mmCIF file of C-alpha atoms in Angstrom:
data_model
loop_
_atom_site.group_PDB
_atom_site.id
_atom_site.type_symbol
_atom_site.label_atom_id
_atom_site.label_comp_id
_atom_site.label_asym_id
_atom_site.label_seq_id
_atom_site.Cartn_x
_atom_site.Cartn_y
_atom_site.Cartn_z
ATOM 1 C CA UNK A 221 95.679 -120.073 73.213
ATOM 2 C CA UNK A 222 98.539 -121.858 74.745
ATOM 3 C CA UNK A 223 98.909 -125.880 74.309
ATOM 4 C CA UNK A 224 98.613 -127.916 77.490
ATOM 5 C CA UNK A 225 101.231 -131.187 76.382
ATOM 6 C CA UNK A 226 100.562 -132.354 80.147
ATOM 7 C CA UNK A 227 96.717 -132.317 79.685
ATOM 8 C CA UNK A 228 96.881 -133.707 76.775
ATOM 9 C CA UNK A 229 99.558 -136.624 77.960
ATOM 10 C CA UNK A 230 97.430 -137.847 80.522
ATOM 11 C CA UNK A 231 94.183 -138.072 78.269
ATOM 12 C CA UNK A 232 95.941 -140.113 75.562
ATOM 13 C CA UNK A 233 97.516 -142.443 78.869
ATOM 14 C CA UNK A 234 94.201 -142.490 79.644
ATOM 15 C CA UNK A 235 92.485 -143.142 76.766
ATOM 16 C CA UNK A 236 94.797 -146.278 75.374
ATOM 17 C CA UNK A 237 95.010 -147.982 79.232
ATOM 18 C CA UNK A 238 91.156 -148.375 79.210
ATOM 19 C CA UNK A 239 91.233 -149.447 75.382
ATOM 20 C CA UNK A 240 93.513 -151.853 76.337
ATOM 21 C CA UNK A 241 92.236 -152.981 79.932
ATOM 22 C CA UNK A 242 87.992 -153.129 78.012
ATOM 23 C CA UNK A 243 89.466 -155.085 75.356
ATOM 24 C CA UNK A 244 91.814 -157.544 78.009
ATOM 25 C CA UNK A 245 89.031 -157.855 80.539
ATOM 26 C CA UNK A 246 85.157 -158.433 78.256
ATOM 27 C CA UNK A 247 86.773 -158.841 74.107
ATOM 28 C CA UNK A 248 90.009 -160.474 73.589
ATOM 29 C CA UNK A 249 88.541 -164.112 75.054
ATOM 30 C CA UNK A 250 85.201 -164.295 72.661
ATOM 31 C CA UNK A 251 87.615 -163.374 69.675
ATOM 32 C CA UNK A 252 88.071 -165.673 66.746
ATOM 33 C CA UNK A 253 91.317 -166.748 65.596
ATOM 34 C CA UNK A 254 93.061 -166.062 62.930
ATOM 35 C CA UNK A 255 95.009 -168.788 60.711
ATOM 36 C CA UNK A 256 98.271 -167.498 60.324
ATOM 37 C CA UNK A 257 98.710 -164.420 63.377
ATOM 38 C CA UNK A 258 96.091 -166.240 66.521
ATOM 39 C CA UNK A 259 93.561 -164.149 67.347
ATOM 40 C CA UNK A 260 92.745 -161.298 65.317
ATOM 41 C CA UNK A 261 93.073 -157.993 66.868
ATOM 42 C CA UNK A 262 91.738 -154.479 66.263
ATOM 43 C CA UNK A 263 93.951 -152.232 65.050
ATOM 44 C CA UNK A 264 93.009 -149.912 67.916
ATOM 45 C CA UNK A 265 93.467 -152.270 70.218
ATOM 46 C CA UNK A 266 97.372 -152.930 69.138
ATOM 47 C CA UNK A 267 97.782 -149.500 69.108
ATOM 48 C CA UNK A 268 96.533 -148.898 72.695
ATOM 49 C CA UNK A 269 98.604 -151.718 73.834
ATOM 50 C CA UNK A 270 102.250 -150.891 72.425
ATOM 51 C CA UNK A 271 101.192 -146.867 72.772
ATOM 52 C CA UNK A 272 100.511 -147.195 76.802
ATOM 53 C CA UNK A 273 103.536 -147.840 78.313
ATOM 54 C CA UNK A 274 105.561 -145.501 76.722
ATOM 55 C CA UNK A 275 102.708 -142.454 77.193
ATOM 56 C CA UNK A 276 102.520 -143.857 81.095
ATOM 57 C CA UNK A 277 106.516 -143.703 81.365
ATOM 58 C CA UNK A 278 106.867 -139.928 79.946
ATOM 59 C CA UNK A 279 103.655 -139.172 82.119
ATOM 60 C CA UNK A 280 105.478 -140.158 85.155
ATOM 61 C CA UNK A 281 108.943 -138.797 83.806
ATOM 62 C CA UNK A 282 107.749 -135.046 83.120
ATOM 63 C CA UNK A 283 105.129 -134.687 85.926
ATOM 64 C CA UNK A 284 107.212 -136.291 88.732
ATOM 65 C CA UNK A 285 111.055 -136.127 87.910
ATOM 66 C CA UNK A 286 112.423 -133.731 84.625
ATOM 67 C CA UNK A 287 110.320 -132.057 82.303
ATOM 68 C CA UNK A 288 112.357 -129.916 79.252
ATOM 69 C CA UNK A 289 111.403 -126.465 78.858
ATOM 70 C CA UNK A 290 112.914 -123.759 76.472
ATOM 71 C CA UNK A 291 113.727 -120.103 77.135
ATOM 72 C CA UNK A 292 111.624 -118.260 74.940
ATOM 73 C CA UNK A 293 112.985 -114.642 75.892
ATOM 74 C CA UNK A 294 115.594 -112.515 76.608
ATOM 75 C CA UNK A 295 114.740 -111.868 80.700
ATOM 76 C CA UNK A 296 117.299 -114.323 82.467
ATOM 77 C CA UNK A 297 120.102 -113.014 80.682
ATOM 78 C CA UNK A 298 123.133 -113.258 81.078
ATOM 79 C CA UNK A 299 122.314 -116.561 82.733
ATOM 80 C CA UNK A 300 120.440 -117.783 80.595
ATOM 81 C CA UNK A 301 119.762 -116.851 76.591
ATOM 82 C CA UNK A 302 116.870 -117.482 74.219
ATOM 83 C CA UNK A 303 116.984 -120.120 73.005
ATOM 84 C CA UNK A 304 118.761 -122.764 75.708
ATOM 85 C CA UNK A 305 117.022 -125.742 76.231
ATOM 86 C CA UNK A 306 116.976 -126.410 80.456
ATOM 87 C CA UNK A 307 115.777 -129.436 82.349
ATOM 88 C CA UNK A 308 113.727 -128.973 85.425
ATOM 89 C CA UNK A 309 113.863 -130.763 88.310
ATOM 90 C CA UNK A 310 109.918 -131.892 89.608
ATOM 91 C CA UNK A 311 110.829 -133.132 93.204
ATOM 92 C CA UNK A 312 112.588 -130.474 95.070
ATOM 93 C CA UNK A 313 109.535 -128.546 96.163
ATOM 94 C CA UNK A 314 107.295 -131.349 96.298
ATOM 95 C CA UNK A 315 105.413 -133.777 93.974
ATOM 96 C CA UNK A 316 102.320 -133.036 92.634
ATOM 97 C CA UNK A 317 99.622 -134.391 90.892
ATOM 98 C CA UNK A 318 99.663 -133.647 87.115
ATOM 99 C CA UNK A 319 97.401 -130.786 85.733
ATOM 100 C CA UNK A 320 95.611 -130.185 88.911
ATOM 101 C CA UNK A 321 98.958 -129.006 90.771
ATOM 102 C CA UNK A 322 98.402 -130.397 94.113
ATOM 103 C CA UNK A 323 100.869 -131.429 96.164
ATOM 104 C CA UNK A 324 100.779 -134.721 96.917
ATOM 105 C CA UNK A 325 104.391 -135.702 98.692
ATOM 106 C CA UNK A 326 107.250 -133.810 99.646
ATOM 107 C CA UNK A 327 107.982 -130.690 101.860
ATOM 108 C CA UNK A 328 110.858 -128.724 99.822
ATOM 109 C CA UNK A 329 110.565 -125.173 99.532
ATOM 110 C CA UNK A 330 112.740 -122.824 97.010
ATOM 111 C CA UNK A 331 115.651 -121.085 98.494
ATOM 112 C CA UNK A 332 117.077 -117.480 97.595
ATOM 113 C CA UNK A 333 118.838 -117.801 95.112
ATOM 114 C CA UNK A 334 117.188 -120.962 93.092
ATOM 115 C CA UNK A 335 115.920 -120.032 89.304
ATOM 116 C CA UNK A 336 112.292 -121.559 89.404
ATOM 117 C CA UNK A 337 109.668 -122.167 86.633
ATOM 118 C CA UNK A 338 106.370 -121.439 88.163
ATOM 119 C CA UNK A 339 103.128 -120.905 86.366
ATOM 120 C CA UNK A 340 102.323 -116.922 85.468
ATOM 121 C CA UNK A 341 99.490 -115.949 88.121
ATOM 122 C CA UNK A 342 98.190 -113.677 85.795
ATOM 123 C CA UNK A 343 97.811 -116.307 83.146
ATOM 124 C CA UNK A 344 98.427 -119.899 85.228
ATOM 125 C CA UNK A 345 99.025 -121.528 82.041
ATOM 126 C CA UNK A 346 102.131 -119.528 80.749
ATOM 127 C CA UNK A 347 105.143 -121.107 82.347
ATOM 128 C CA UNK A 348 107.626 -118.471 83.508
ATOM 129 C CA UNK A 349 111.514 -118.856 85.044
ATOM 130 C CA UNK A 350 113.065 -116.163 86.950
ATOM 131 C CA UNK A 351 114.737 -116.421 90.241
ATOM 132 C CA UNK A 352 114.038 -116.034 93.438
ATOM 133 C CA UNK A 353 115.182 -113.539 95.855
ATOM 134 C CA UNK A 354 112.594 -112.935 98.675
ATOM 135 C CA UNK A 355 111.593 -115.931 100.711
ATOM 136 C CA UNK A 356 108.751 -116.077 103.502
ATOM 137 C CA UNK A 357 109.249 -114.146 106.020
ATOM 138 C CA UNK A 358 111.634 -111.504 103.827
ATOM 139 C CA UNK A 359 110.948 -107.740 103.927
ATOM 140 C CA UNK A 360 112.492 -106.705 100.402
ATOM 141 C CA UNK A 361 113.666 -103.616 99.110
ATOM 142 C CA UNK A 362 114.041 -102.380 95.391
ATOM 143 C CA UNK A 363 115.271 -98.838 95.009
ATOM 144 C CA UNK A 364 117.119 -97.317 92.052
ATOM 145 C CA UNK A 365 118.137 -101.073 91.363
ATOM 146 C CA UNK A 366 119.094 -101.868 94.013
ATOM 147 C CA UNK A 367 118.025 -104.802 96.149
ATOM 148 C CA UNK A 368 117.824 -104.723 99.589
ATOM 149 C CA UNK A 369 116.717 -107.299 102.099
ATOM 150 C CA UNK A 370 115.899 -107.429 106.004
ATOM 151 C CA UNK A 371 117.309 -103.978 105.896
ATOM 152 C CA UNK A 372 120.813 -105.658 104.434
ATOM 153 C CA UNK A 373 122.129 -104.049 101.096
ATOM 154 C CA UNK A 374 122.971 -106.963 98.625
ATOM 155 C CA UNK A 375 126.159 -106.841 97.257
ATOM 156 C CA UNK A 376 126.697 -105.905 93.971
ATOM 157 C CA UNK A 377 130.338 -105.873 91.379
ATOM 158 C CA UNK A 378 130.721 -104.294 88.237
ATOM 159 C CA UNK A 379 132.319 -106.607 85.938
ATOM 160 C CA UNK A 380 132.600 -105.586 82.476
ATOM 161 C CA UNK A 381 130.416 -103.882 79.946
ATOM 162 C CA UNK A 382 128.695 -106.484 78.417
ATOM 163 C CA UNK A 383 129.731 -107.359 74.767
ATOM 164 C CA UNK A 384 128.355 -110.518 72.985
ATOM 165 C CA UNK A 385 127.596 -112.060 69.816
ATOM 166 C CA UNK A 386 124.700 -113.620 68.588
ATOM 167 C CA UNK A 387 121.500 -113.602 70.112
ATOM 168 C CA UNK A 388 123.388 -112.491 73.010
ATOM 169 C CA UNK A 389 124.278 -109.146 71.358
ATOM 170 C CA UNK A 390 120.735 -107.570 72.040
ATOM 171 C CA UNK A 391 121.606 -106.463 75.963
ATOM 172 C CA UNK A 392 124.911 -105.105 74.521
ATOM 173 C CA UNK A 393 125.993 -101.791 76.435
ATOM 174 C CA UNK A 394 124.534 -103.020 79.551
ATOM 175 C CA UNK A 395 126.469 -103.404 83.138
ATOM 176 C CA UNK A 396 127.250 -106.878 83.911
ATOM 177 C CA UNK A 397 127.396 -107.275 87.393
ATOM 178 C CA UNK A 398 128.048 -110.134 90.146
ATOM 179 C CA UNK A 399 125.056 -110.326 92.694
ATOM 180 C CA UNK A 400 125.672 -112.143 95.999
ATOM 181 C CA UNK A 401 122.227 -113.030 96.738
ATOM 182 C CA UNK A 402 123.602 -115.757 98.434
ATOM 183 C CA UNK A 403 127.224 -117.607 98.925
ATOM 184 C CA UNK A 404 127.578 -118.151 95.622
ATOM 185 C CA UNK A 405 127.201 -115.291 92.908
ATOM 186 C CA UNK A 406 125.023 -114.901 89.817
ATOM 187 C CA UNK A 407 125.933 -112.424 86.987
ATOM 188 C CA UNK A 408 123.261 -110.029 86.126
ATOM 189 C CA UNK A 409 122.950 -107.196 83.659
ATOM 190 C CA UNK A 410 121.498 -103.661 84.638
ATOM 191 C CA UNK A 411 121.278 -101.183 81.619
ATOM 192 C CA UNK A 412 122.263 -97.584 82.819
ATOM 193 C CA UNK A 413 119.731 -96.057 79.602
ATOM 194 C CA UNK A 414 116.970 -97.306 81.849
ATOM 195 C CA UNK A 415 115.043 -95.533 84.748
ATOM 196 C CA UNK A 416 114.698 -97.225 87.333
ATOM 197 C CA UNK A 417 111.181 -99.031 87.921
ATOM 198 C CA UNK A 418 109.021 -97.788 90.731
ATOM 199 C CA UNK A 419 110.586 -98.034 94.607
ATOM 200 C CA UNK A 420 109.508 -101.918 96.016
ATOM 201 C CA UNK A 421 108.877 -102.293 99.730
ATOM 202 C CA UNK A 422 107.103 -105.575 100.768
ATOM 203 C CA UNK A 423 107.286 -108.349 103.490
ATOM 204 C CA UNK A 424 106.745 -111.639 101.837
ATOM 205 C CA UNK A 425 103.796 -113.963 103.678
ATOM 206 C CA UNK A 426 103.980 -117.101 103.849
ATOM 207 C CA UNK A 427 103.486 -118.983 100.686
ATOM 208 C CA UNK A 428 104.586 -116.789 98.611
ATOM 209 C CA UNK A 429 107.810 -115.763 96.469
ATOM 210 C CA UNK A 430 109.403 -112.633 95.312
ATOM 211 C CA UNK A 431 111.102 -113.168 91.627
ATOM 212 C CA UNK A 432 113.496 -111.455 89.469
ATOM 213 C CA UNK A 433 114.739 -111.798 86.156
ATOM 214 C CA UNK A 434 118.575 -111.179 85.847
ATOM 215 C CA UNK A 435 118.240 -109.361 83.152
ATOM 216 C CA UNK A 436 116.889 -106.612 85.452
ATOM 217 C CA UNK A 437 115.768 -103.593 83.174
ATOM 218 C CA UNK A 438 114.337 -106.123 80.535
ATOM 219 C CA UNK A 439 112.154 -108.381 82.732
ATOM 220 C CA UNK A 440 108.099 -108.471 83.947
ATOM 221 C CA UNK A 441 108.705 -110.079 87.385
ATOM 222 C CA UNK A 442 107.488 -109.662 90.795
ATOM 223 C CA UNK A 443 107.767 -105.632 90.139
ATOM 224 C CA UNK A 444 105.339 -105.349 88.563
ATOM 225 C CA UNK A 445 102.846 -108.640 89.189
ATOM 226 C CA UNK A 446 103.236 -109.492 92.196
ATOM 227 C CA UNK A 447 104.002 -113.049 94.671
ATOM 228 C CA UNK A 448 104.633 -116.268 93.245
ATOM 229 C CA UNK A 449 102.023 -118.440 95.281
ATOM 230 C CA UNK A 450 103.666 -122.066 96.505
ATOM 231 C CA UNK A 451 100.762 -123.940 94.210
ATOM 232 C CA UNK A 452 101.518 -122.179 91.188
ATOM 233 C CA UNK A 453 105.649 -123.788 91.394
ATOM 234 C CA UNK A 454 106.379 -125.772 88.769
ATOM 235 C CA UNK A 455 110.664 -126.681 89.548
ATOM 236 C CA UNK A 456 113.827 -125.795 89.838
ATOM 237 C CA UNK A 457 115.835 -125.392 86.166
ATOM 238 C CA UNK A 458 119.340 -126.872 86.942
ATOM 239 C CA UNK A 459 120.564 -127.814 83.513
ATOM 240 C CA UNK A 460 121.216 -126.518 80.043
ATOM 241 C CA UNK A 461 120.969 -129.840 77.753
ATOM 242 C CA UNK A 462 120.722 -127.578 74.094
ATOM 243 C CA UNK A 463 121.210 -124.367 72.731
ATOM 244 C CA UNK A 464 119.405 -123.767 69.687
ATOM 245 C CA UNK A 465 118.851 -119.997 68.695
ATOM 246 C CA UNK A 466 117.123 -117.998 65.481
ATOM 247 C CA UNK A 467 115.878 -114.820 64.922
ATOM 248 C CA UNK A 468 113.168 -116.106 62.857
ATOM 249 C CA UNK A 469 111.662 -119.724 62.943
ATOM 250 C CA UNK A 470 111.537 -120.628 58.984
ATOM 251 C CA UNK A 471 115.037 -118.976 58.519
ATOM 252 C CA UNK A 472 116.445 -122.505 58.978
ATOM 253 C CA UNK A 473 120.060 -121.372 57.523
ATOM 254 C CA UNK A 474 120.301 -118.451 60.205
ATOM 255 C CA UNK A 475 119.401 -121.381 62.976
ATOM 256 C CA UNK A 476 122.722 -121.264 65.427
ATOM 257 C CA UNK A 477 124.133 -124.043 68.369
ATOM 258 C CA UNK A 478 126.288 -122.838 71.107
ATOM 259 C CA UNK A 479 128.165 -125.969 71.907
ATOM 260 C CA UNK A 480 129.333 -124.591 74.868
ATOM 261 C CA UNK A 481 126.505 -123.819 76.480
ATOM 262 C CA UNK A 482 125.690 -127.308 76.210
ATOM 263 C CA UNK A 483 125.917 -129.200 79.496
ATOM 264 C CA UNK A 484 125.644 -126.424 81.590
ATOM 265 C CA UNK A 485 124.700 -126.190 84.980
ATOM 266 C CA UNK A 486 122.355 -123.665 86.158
ATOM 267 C CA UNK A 487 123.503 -121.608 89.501
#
């Protein structure tokens, strides 16, 4: 069962506003003073009141503007790790209405290239990241891992054989390589112990996305689910704000900080 925070956000906003607006509007005149703090209110009451704003404000904050989410796995490597902690911008692709999804202002679309959180479409309450590569309109290509698009090869550099520490050290042995999806290039990593998945060949319809992990041979994406609808969008992650990484939760000395991932922009 996963936990809805947003759901459950806008029923406590809910809930204390109309405690606080029943109590304003048909109790707080008929109630009798107190001698030494005026009128005496419920408990209930004060809580709704001082609680409100600040469940409105993060309301309004995480379904509209930024809303924190943390990588929980290993498929956006090398860019980025289990365990970051990314900010996600609400507003570039439109604002919508919380829990129900629909757009209600705004006409941004993602562009090739931009690392999106979406909801899964086979489970719409899972929130996934990967990045985009096919747009509306694309015919895309994925053979022996390589990706092609409108017929066009994209261009791909070996770097280095990747060598890490940490929670980093898992994809150790793999190829890191520089993808020019667009102008400006993202690192992947491809493992060469890996077959290659099955041959791709689609044209993207409108309303719809094609997405990747970087982390090519250890990632479910678009391979193997399918399009990313437009409703099911969630933002674009342009920020690391926290690294915090363990193998095991309740291992609390093993917990590590990268400090230098810290602050991080997302490309």
């Amino acid at each position: 069962m996963t936990f809805d925070f947003t759901a459950l956000l806008v029923l406590l906003t809910a809930l204390s506003g109309i405690i606080w607006a029943l109590d304003a509007l048909f109790f707080a005149r008929h109630r009798k003073p107190s001698a030494s703090q005026g009128r005496a209110e419920p408990l209930i009451v004060d809580y709704a009141r001082s609680l409100f704003p600040v469940f409105f404000i993060v309301l309004v904050l995480r379904s509209f503007v930024i809303e924190p989410f943390r990588i929980p796995s290993a498929s956006m490597m090398p860019t980025l790790l289990r365990g970051d902690f990314i900010l996600v911008n609400k507003y570039d692709y439109g604002i919508r209405l919380p829990v129900l999804n629909t757009r209600v202002f705004g006409r941004g679309k993602p562009q090739r290239g931009d690392v999106v959180v979406f909801r899964y479409p086979e489970d719409p309450a899972v929130p996934f990241i990967k990045r985009v590569v096919g747009v509306p309109g694309d015919r895309l290509q994925y053979q022996n891992k390589q990706l092609i698009i409108n017929g066009q090869e994209v261009k791909v550099e070996l770097q280095e054989v990747y060598q890490r520490d940490g929670v980093a050290s898992r994809e150790n042995g793999s190829h890191l390589l520089e993808e020019s999806l667009t102008e400006t290039p993202h690192q992947i990593l491809i493992n060469p112990l890996f077959a290659s998945p099955l041959a791709i060949d689609t044209h993207i319809p409108e309303g719809h996305y094609f997405v990747l992990g970087d982390n090519r041979d250890n990632s479910r994406d678009s391979r193997y689910w399918g399009l990313v609808p437009d409703e099911n969008l969630v933002g674009r992650a342009f920020y690391i704000w926290m690294n915090w990484s363990s193998d095991s939760f309740f291992d609390l000395p093993s917990w590590d900080v990268d400090w230098g991932r810290i602050g991080s922009a997302i490309e």
